[in-house]
mmCIF file of C-alpha atoms in Angstrom:
data_model
loop_
_atom_site.group_PDB
_atom_site.id
_atom_site.type_symbol
_atom_site.label_atom_id
_atom_site.label_comp_id
_atom_site.label_asym_id
_atom_site.label_seq_id
_atom_site.Cartn_x
_atom_site.Cartn_y
_atom_site.Cartn_z
ATOM 1 C CA UNK N 1 72.925 94.819 110.511
ATOM 2 C CA UNK N 2 76.477 96.457 111.368
ATOM 3 C CA UNK N 3 77.276 98.912 108.765
ATOM 4 C CA UNK N 4 80.974 99.439 107.685
ATOM 5 C CA UNK N 5 81.644 103.058 106.710
ATOM 6 C CA UNK N 6 85.260 103.627 105.004
ATOM 7 C CA UNK N 7 87.237 106.639 103.989
ATOM 8 C CA UNK N 8 88.031 107.949 102.466
ATOM 9 C CA UNK N 9 86.445 106.082 99.010
ATOM 10 C CA UNK N 10 89.303 107.196 96.973
ATOM 11 C CA UNK N 11 92.954 108.614 97.232
ATOM 12 C CA UNK N 12 95.697 109.683 95.140
ATOM 13 C CA UNK N 13 99.542 109.081 96.140
ATOM 14 C CA UNK N 14 102.854 108.931 95.156
ATOM 15 C CA UNK N 15 105.384 106.192 95.631
ATOM 16 C CA UNK N 16 106.920 106.441 98.855
ATOM 17 C CA UNK N 17 103.461 108.349 100.612
ATOM 18 C CA UNK N 18 102.028 107.078 103.913
ATOM 19 C CA UNK N 19 98.602 106.329 103.523
ATOM 20 C CA UNK N 20 95.921 105.997 105.763
ATOM 21 C CA UNK N 21 92.535 104.154 105.190
ATOM 22 C CA UNK N 22 89.764 104.106 107.671
ATOM 23 C CA UNK N 23 87.175 101.763 108.584
ATOM 24 C CA UNK N 24 84.292 102.947 111.180
ATOM 25 C CA UNK N 25 81.738 100.146 112.295
ATOM 26 C CA UNK N 26 78.029 101.307 113.117
ATOM 27 C CA UNK N 27 78.463 99.373 116.453
ATOM 28 C CA UNK N 28 81.571 97.799 118.471
ATOM 29 C CA UNK N 29 82.924 94.813 116.925
ATOM 30 C CA UNK N 30 86.181 94.441 119.145
ATOM 31 C CA UNK N 31 88.676 93.394 116.923
ATOM 32 C CA UNK N 32 86.754 91.189 114.571
ATOM 33 C CA UNK N 33 87.896 93.107 111.373
ATOM 34 C CA UNK N 34 90.111 91.915 108.423
ATOM 35 C CA UNK N 35 91.554 94.272 105.782
ATOM 36 C CA UNK N 36 91.491 93.246 101.680
ATOM 37 C CA UNK N 37 93.526 94.164 98.806
ATOM 38 C CA UNK N 38 91.913 93.766 95.129
ATOM 39 C CA UNK N 39 93.542 94.503 92.185
ATOM 40 C CA UNK N 40 91.443 94.496 88.915
ATOM 41 C CA UNK N 41 90.257 91.262 87.490
ATOM 42 C CA UNK N 42 91.734 89.471 91.034
ATOM 43 C CA UNK N 43 89.977 87.975 93.997
ATOM 44 C CA UNK N 44 90.560 90.096 97.290
ATOM 45 C CA UNK N 45 93.765 89.186 98.856
ATOM 46 C CA UNK N 46 93.715 89.092 103.061
ATOM 47 C CA UNK N 47 96.296 91.241 104.523
ATOM 48 C CA UNK N 48 95.322 91.980 108.098
ATOM 49 C CA UNK N 49 93.133 89.863 110.623
ATOM 50 C CA UNK N 50 92.044 90.370 113.632
ATOM 51 C CA UNK N 51 92.443 94.257 113.117
ATOM 52 C CA UNK N 52 96.180 94.674 113.765
ATOM 53 C CA UNK N 53 97.519 91.072 112.859
ATOM 54 C CA UNK N 54 99.628 90.911 109.422
ATOM 55 C CA UNK N 55 98.621 88.050 107.532
ATOM 56 C CA UNK N 56 101.866 85.855 106.130
ATOM 57 C CA UNK N 57 103.834 86.702 103.388
ATOM 58 C CA UNK N 58 102.416 90.339 103.443
ATOM 59 C CA UNK N 59 105.071 93.172 103.717
ATOM 60 C CA UNK N 60 105.470 95.042 106.823
ATOM 61 C CA UNK N 61 105.160 98.211 105.081
ATOM 62 C CA UNK N 62 100.797 97.389 105.984
ATOM 63 C CA UNK N 63 99.523 97.663 109.231
ATOM 64 C CA UNK N 64 96.350 97.850 111.130
ATOM 65 C CA UNK N 65 95.270 99.178 114.463
ATOM 66 C CA UNK N 66 92.103 99.722 116.193
ATOM 67 C CA UNK N 67 89.511 98.468 118.063
ATOM 68 C CA UNK N 68 85.649 98.706 118.883
ATOM 69 C CA UNK N 69 84.129 100.870 116.041
ATOM 70 C CA UNK N 70 87.039 102.468 114.786
ATOM 71 C CA UNK N 71 89.955 100.837 112.448
ATOM 72 C CA UNK N 72 92.820 102.002 110.142
ATOM 73 C CA UNK N 73 95.123 100.579 107.731
ATOM 74 C CA UNK N 74 98.185 102.183 106.963
ATOM 75 C CA UNK N 75 100.752 102.129 104.735
ATOM 76 C CA UNK N 76 103.994 103.752 105.881
ATOM 77 C CA UNK N 77 105.524 103.768 102.502
ATOM 78 C CA UNK N 78 103.461 103.226 99.602
ATOM 79 C CA UNK N 79 104.978 100.926 96.617
ATOM 80 C CA UNK N 80 103.882 100.865 92.772
ATOM 81 C CA UNK N 81 102.354 97.424 93.597
ATOM 82 C CA UNK N 82 100.634 98.596 96.016
ATOM 83 C CA UNK N 83 98.144 100.621 93.685
ATOM 84 C CA UNK N 84 94.973 98.801 94.046
ATOM 85 C CA UNK N 85 91.361 98.784 96.294
ATOM 86 C CA UNK N 86 91.076 98.144 99.848
ATOM 87 C CA UNK N 87 88.159 97.056 101.962
ATOM 88 C CA UNK N 88 87.555 96.102 105.270
ATOM 89 C CA UNK N 89 85.676 93.019 106.461
ATOM 90 C CA UNK N 90 83.692 92.686 110.006
ATOM 91 C CA UNK N 91 82.976 89.115 111.220
ATOM 92 C CA UNK N 92 81.810 90.181 114.706
ATOM 93 C CA UNK N 93 77.968 89.925 114.341
ATOM 94 C CA UNK N 94 76.504 87.780 111.854
ATOM 95 C CA UNK N 95 74.753 87.266 109.434
ATOM 96 C CA UNK N 96 75.310 89.471 107.482
ATOM 97 C CA UNK N 97 78.827 89.733 106.984
ATOM 98 C CA UNK N 98 79.830 93.098 105.787
ATOM 99 C CA UNK N 99 82.331 94.844 104.010
ATOM 100 C CA UNK N 100 83.157 98.649 103.633
ATOM 101 C CA UNK N 101 82.282 100.331 100.309
ATOM 102 C CA UNK N 102 85.879 100.018 99.332
ATOM 103 C CA UNK N 103 88.871 102.472 99.098
ATOM 104 C CA UNK N 104 90.892 102.895 95.455
ATOM 105 C CA UNK N 105 94.149 104.121 95.751
ATOM 106 C CA UNK N 106 95.340 105.510 92.755
ATOM 107 C CA UNK N 107 98.892 106.907 91.329
ATOM 108 C CA UNK N 108 99.091 110.547 92.096
ATOM 109 C CA UNK F 1 98.503 74.657 99.377
ATOM 110 C CA UNK F 2 94.758 76.048 99.540
ATOM 111 C CA UNK F 3 93.082 76.156 96.073
ATOM 112 C CA UNK F 4 89.271 77.344 95.748
ATOM 113 C CA UNK F 5 88.262 76.995 91.835
ATOM 114 C CA UNK F 6 84.819 78.414 90.974
ATOM 115 C CA UNK F 7 83.206 77.266 88.071
ATOM 116 C CA UNK F 8 79.543 77.372 86.267
ATOM 117 C CA UNK F 9 79.084 81.025 85.208
ATOM 118 C CA UNK F 10 77.774 82.199 81.842
ATOM 119 C CA UNK F 11 74.947 84.049 80.492
ATOM 120 C CA UNK F 12 71.327 83.509 81.653
ATOM 121 C CA UNK F 13 68.306 84.967 81.086
ATOM 122 C CA UNK F 14 66.367 86.938 83.756
ATOM 123 C CA UNK F 15 64.195 84.543 85.536
ATOM 124 C CA UNK F 16 66.523 81.594 84.758
ATOM 125 C CA UNK F 17 68.786 79.436 86.966
ATOM 126 C CA UNK F 18 72.457 78.694 87.016
ATOM 127 C CA UNK F 19 74.275 76.449 89.502
ATOM 128 C CA UNK F 20 77.890 77.274 90.343
ATOM 129 C CA UNK F 21 80.775 74.946 91.933
ATOM 130 C CA UNK F 22 83.488 75.907 93.963
ATOM 131 C CA UNK F 23 86.283 73.147 94.311
ATOM 132 C CA UNK F 24 88.423 73.127 97.438
ATOM 133 C CA UNK F 25 91.708 71.260 97.852
ATOM 134 C CA UNK F 26 94.877 71.971 100.415
ATOM 135 C CA UNK F 27 92.882 72.132 103.441
ATOM 136 C CA UNK F 28 90.333 69.658 105.239
ATOM 137 C CA UNK F 29 87.203 70.796 103.547
ATOM 138 C CA UNK F 30 84.789 68.942 105.898
ATOM 139 C CA UNK F 31 85.908 70.779 108.785
ATOM 140 C CA UNK F 32 85.683 74.617 107.624
ATOM 141 C CA UNK F 33 82.372 76.765 106.880
ATOM 142 C CA UNK F 34 82.037 78.091 103.547
ATOM 143 C CA UNK F 35 81.136 81.455 101.896
ATOM 144 C CA UNK F 36 79.868 82.727 98.926
ATOM 145 C CA UNK F 37 80.647 86.469 98.191
ATOM 146 C CA UNK F 38 80.148 88.438 94.890
ATOM 147 C CA UNK F 39 80.911 91.823 93.066
ATOM 148 C CA UNK F 40 78.619 93.538 90.438
ATOM 149 C CA UNK F 41 80.862 95.188 87.383
ATOM 150 C CA UNK F 42 82.565 98.165 89.004
ATOM 151 C CA UNK F 43 80.814 97.442 92.552
ATOM 152 C CA UNK F 44 81.998 96.548 95.746
ATOM 153 C CA UNK F 45 82.143 93.397 97.468
ATOM 154 C CA UNK F 46 78.582 91.827 98.761
ATOM 155 C CA UNK F 47 78.407 88.825 100.920
ATOM 156 C CA UNK F 48 75.866 86.476 99.542
ATOM 157 C CA UNK F 49 75.540 83.351 101.709
ATOM 158 C CA UNK F 50 77.449 80.974 104.456
ATOM 159 C CA UNK F 51 77.191 77.335 105.235
ATOM 160 C CA UNK F 52 78.494 75.714 108.169
ATOM 161 C CA UNK F 53 80.876 72.675 107.933
ATOM 162 C CA UNK F 54 78.594 70.134 108.095
ATOM 163 C CA UNK F 55 75.825 71.710 106.264
ATOM 164 C CA UNK F 56 74.023 72.079 109.826
ATOM 165 C CA UNK F 57 73.134 76.032 109.202
ATOM 166 C CA UNK F 58 73.088 78.235 106.056
ATOM 167 C CA UNK F 59 72.541 81.674 106.007
ATOM 168 C CA UNK F 60 71.427 83.967 103.030
ATOM 169 C CA UNK F 61 71.784 88.016 102.644
ATOM 170 C CA UNK F 62 68.486 89.286 102.444
ATOM 171 C CA UNK F 63 69.090 90.173 98.781
ATOM 172 C CA UNK F 64 68.922 86.459 97.559
ATOM 173 C CA UNK F 65 67.046 84.744 100.557
ATOM 174 C CA UNK F 66 64.410 82.726 98.704
ATOM 175 C CA UNK F 67 65.957 82.500 95.563
ATOM 176 C CA UNK F 68 69.449 80.985 96.066
ATOM 177 C CA UNK F 69 70.797 77.791 97.840
ATOM 178 C CA UNK F 70 74.202 76.899 99.133
ATOM 179 C CA UNK F 71 75.048 73.640 99.567
ATOM 180 C CA UNK F 72 78.508 71.373 99.711
ATOM 181 C CA UNK F 73 79.501 67.815 99.291
ATOM 182 C CA UNK F 74 81.869 66.915 101.590
ATOM 183 C CA UNK F 75 82.371 63.594 100.047
ATOM 184 C CA UNK F 76 83.557 65.598 97.080
ATOM 185 C CA UNK F 77 85.299 68.378 98.535
ATOM 186 C CA UNK F 78 82.712 71.081 96.428
ATOM 187 C CA UNK F 79 80.729 73.755 97.747
ATOM 188 C CA UNK F 80 77.436 74.908 95.115
ATOM 189 C CA UNK F 81 75.301 77.921 94.478
ATOM 190 C CA UNK F 82 71.873 77.048 92.822
ATOM 191 C CA UNK F 83 70.652 80.385 91.823
ATOM 192 C CA UNK F 84 67.202 80.541 90.606
ATOM 193 C CA UNK F 85 64.643 83.490 89.439
ATOM 194 C CA UNK F 86 67.955 85.246 88.474
ATOM 195 C CA UNK F 87 67.673 88.998 88.256
ATOM 196 C CA UNK F 88 69.593 91.554 86.169
ATOM 197 C CA UNK F 89 70.965 92.892 89.840
ATOM 198 C CA UNK F 90 72.326 89.177 90.218
ATOM 199 C CA UNK F 91 75.053 90.074 87.376
ATOM 200 C CA UNK F 92 78.261 90.033 88.951
ATOM 201 C CA UNK F 93 81.775 87.836 89.695
ATOM 202 C CA UNK F 94 80.952 85.548 92.315
ATOM 203 C CA UNK F 95 83.620 84.174 94.308
ATOM 204 C CA UNK F 96 83.904 81.641 97.211
ATOM 205 C CA UNK F 97 85.838 81.968 100.107
ATOM 206 C CA UNK F 98 86.722 79.991 102.959
ATOM 207 C CA UNK F 99 85.319 80.339 106.682
ATOM 208 C CA UNK F 100 87.880 82.511 107.725
ATOM 209 C CA UNK F 101 87.611 84.788 104.284
ATOM 210 C CA UNK F 102 91.679 83.803 104.474
ATOM 211 C CA UNK F 103 91.563 82.059 101.176
ATOM 212 C CA UNK F 104 89.089 82.953 97.977
ATOM 213 C CA UNK F 105 88.742 81.251 94.392
ATOM 214 C CA UNK F 106 89.301 83.190 91.534
ATOM 215 C CA UNK F 107 85.740 84.069 90.965
ATOM 216 C CA UNK F 108 83.476 83.184 88.047
ATOM 217 C CA UNK F 109 81.251 85.632 86.161
ATOM 218 C CA UNK F 110 77.729 85.476 86.123
ATOM 219 C CA UNK F 111 75.868 87.547 83.711
ATOM 220 C CA UNK F 112 71.694 87.828 83.458
ATOM 221 C CA UNK F 113 70.741 89.258 80.275
ATOM 222 C CA UNK F 114 68.376 89.185 77.696
#
């Protein structure tokens, strides 16, 4: 099974900050990775697919990069509505499809 | 627009059974595989099961293999998850998701407790 190691598990940031979240795969997964945002009591929402493609309707302050084993989600200027938990998901080698452990972005 | 609506959650005793449903609309359901994903209270996301578009192949997480069964009725645009021999650790919100995890339902809560 492919393990997805996400870091940090939580972070505190201020509105306007640049935020970076990393996911590391236990083996190469090409660019078969998505990033998701989840707010309390809500379903996950896909932000990025194929590691770097922005989902339609998602603000351009979100971006993804990486390939192989190392991936990054960047929020260029954190907005109040971005405080949430973020997950990566690999869909290269399955079953199982595997998620990172999540990164909770909190207000500083 | 794509809509996925789960139902069937509730409180069940350990060892009991429950069947979840996911009603799909806004896309050609019979052309896409479907997933179940769960989230225990305060925890992360865990993939549970997948079924191909025609039901020909099914895959399960080790944690539910032999206890849960995924199925679908393409004539009713509905996905199912039959959950048997439920344990306390199966307590979670269960989401259905379209094949590429691009669309998700709102989730249904399953609580296993005596």
